[in-house]
Short mmCIF file of C-alpha atoms in Angstrom, two decimals:
data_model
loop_
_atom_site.label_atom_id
_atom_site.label_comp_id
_atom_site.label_asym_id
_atom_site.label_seq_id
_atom_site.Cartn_x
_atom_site.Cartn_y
_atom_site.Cartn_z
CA UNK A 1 98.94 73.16 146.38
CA UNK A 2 95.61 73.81 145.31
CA UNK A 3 95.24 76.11 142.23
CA UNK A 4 92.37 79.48 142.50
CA UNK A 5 90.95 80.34 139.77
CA UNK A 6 90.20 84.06 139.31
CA UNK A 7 87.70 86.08 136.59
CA UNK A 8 87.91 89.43 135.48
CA UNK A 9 85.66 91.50 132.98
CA UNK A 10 88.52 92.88 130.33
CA UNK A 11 87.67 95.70 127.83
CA UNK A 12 89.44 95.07 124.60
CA UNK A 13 89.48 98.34 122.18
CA UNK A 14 89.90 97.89 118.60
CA UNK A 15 92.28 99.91 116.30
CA UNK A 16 93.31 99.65 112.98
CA UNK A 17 96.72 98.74 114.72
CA UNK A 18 95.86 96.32 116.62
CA UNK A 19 93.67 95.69 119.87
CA UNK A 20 94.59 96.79 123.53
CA UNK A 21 92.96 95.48 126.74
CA UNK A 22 92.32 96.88 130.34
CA UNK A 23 90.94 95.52 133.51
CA UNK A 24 88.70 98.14 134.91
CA UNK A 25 88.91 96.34 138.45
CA UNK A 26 92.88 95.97 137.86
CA UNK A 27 94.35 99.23 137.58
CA UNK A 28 97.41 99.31 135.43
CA UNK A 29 96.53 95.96 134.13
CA UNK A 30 96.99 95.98 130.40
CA UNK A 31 97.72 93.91 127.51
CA UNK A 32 97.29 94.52 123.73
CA UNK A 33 97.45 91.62 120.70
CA UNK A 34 97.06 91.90 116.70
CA UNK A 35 94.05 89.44 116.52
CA UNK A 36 91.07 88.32 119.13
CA UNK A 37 93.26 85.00 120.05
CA UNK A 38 96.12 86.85 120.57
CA UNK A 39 95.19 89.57 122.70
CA UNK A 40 92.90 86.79 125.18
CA UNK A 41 96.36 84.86 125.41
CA UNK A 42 98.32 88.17 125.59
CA UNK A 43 95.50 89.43 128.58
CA UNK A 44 95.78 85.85 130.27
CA UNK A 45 99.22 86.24 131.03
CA UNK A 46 98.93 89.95 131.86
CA UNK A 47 96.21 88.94 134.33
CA UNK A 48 98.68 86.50 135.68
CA UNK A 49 101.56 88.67 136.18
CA UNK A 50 99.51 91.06 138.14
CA UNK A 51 97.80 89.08 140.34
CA UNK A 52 101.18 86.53 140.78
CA UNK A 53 102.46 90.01 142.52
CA UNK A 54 99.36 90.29 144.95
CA UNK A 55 98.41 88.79 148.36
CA UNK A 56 94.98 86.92 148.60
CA UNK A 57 94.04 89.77 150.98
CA UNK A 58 94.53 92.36 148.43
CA UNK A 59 93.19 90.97 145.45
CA UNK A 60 90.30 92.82 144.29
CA UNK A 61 86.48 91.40 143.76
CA UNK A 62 85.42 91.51 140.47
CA UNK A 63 82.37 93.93 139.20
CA UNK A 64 80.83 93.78 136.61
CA UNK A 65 81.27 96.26 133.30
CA UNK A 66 78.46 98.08 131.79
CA UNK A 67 78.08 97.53 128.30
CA UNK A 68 76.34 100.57 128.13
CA UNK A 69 79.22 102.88 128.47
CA UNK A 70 81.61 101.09 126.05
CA UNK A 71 82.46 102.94 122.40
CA UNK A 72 81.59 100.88 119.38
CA UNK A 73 84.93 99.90 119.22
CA UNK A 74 85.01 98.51 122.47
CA UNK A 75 84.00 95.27 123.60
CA UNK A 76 84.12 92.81 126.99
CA UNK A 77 85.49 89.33 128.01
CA UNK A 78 85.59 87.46 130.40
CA UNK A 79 89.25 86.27 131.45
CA UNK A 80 89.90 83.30 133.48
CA UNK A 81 93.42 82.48 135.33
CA UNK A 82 94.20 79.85 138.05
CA UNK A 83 97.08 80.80 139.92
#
Protein backbone atom coordinates (compact mmCIF):
# COMPACT_ATOMS: atom_id res chain seq x y z
CA UNK A 1 0.00 0.00 0.00
CA UNK A 2 1.21 3.22 -0.89
CA UNK A 3 1.70 5.72 2.03
CA UNK A 4 -0.02 9.79 1.58
CA UNK A 5 1.56 12.14 3.06
CA UNK A 6 -0.53 15.00 4.48
CA UNK A 7 0.53 18.85 5.81
CA UNK A 8 -1.17 20.93 8.10
CA UNK A 9 -0.34 24.56 9.43
CA UNK A 10 -0.44 23.93 13.51
CA UNK A 11 -0.56 26.92 15.96
CA UNK A 12 1.46 26.11 19.00
CA UNK A 13 0.71 28.66 22.08
CA UNK A 14 3.22 29.09 24.67
CA UNK A 15 2.60 29.09 28.50
CA UNK A 16 4.63 29.09 31.33
CA UNK A 17 3.15 25.46 31.68
CA UNK A 18 3.87 24.18 28.84
CA UNK A 19 2.85 24.57 25.03
CA UNK A 20 -0.56 23.47 23.42
CA UNK A 21 -1.24 23.05 19.68
CA UNK A 22 -4.37 23.33 17.34
CA UNK A 23 -5.06 22.70 13.75
CA UNK A 24 -7.16 25.53 12.55
CA UNK A 25 -8.25 23.33 9.42
CA UNK A 26 -8.76 20.24 11.96
CA UNK A 27 -11.31 21.08 14.35
CA UNK A 28 -10.86 19.39 17.66
CA UNK A 29 -7.41 18.50 16.69
CA UNK A 30 -5.14 19.22 19.60
CA UNK A 31 -2.03 18.28 21.21
CA UNK A 32 0.12 20.04 23.89
CA UNK A 33 4.07 19.09 24.93
CA UNK A 34 6.58 20.69 27.65
CA UNK A 35 9.31 21.62 25.04
CA UNK A 36 9.28 22.51 21.02
CA UNK A 37 10.38 18.65 20.25
CA UNK A 38 7.91 17.38 22.29
CA UNK A 39 4.88 19.07 21.37
CA UNK A 40 5.90 18.51 17.15
CA UNK A 41 6.10 14.68 18.18
CA UNK A 42 3.08 15.05 20.54
CA UNK A 43 1.08 17.08 17.33
CA UNK A 44 2.43 14.32 14.82
CA UNK A 45 0.65 11.70 16.42
CA UNK A 46 -2.41 13.84 17.20
CA UNK A 47 -2.50 14.63 13.47
CA UNK A 48 -2.39 10.95 12.92
CA UNK A 49 -5.07 9.85 15.12
CA UNK A 50 -7.42 12.25 13.54
CA UNK A 51 -6.96 11.79 10.19
CA UNK A 52 -6.44 7.61 10.76
CA UNK A 53 -10.38 8.15 11.70
CA UNK A 54 -11.25 9.98 8.32
CA UNK A 55 -12.13 8.88 4.75
CA UNK A 56 -9.97 10.35 1.84
CA UNK A 57 -13.23 12.05 0.79
CA UNK A 58 -13.55 13.90 3.95
CA UNK A 59 -10.25 14.97 4.71
CA UNK A 60 -9.96 18.57 4.64
CA UNK A 61 -7.51 20.83 2.23
CA UNK A 62 -5.14 22.63 4.00
CA UNK A 63 -5.13 26.72 4.14
CA UNK A 64 -2.89 28.55 5.03
CA UNK A 65 -2.63 30.58 8.65
CA UNK A 66 -2.11 34.22 8.85
CA UNK A 67 0.65 35.18 10.88
CA UNK A 68 -0.88 38.32 11.25
CA UNK A 69 -3.56 37.35 13.62
CA UNK A 70 -1.43 35.17 15.96
CA UNK A 71 -0.61 36.62 19.80
CA UNK A 72 3.05 36.95 20.59
CA UNK A 73 2.85 33.88 22.21
CA UNK A 74 1.71 32.10 19.38
CA UNK A 75 3.55 30.67 16.66
CA UNK A 76 3.06 28.20 13.32
CA UNK A 77 4.45 24.84 11.95
CA UNK A 78 4.18 23.02 9.55
CA UNK A 79 3.27 19.23 10.41
CA UNK A 80 3.86 16.43 8.12
CA UNK A 81 2.21 12.74 8.50
CA UNK A 82 2.07 9.85 5.93
CA UNK A 83 -0.65 7.67 6.65
Amino acid sequence: MVQKEYEYWAIFHFADDGISVSFPDLPGCISCGYSTEEAIQMAKEALMLYLEDMTEETIPKPTQISTSTLTPSEKVYLIKVKL
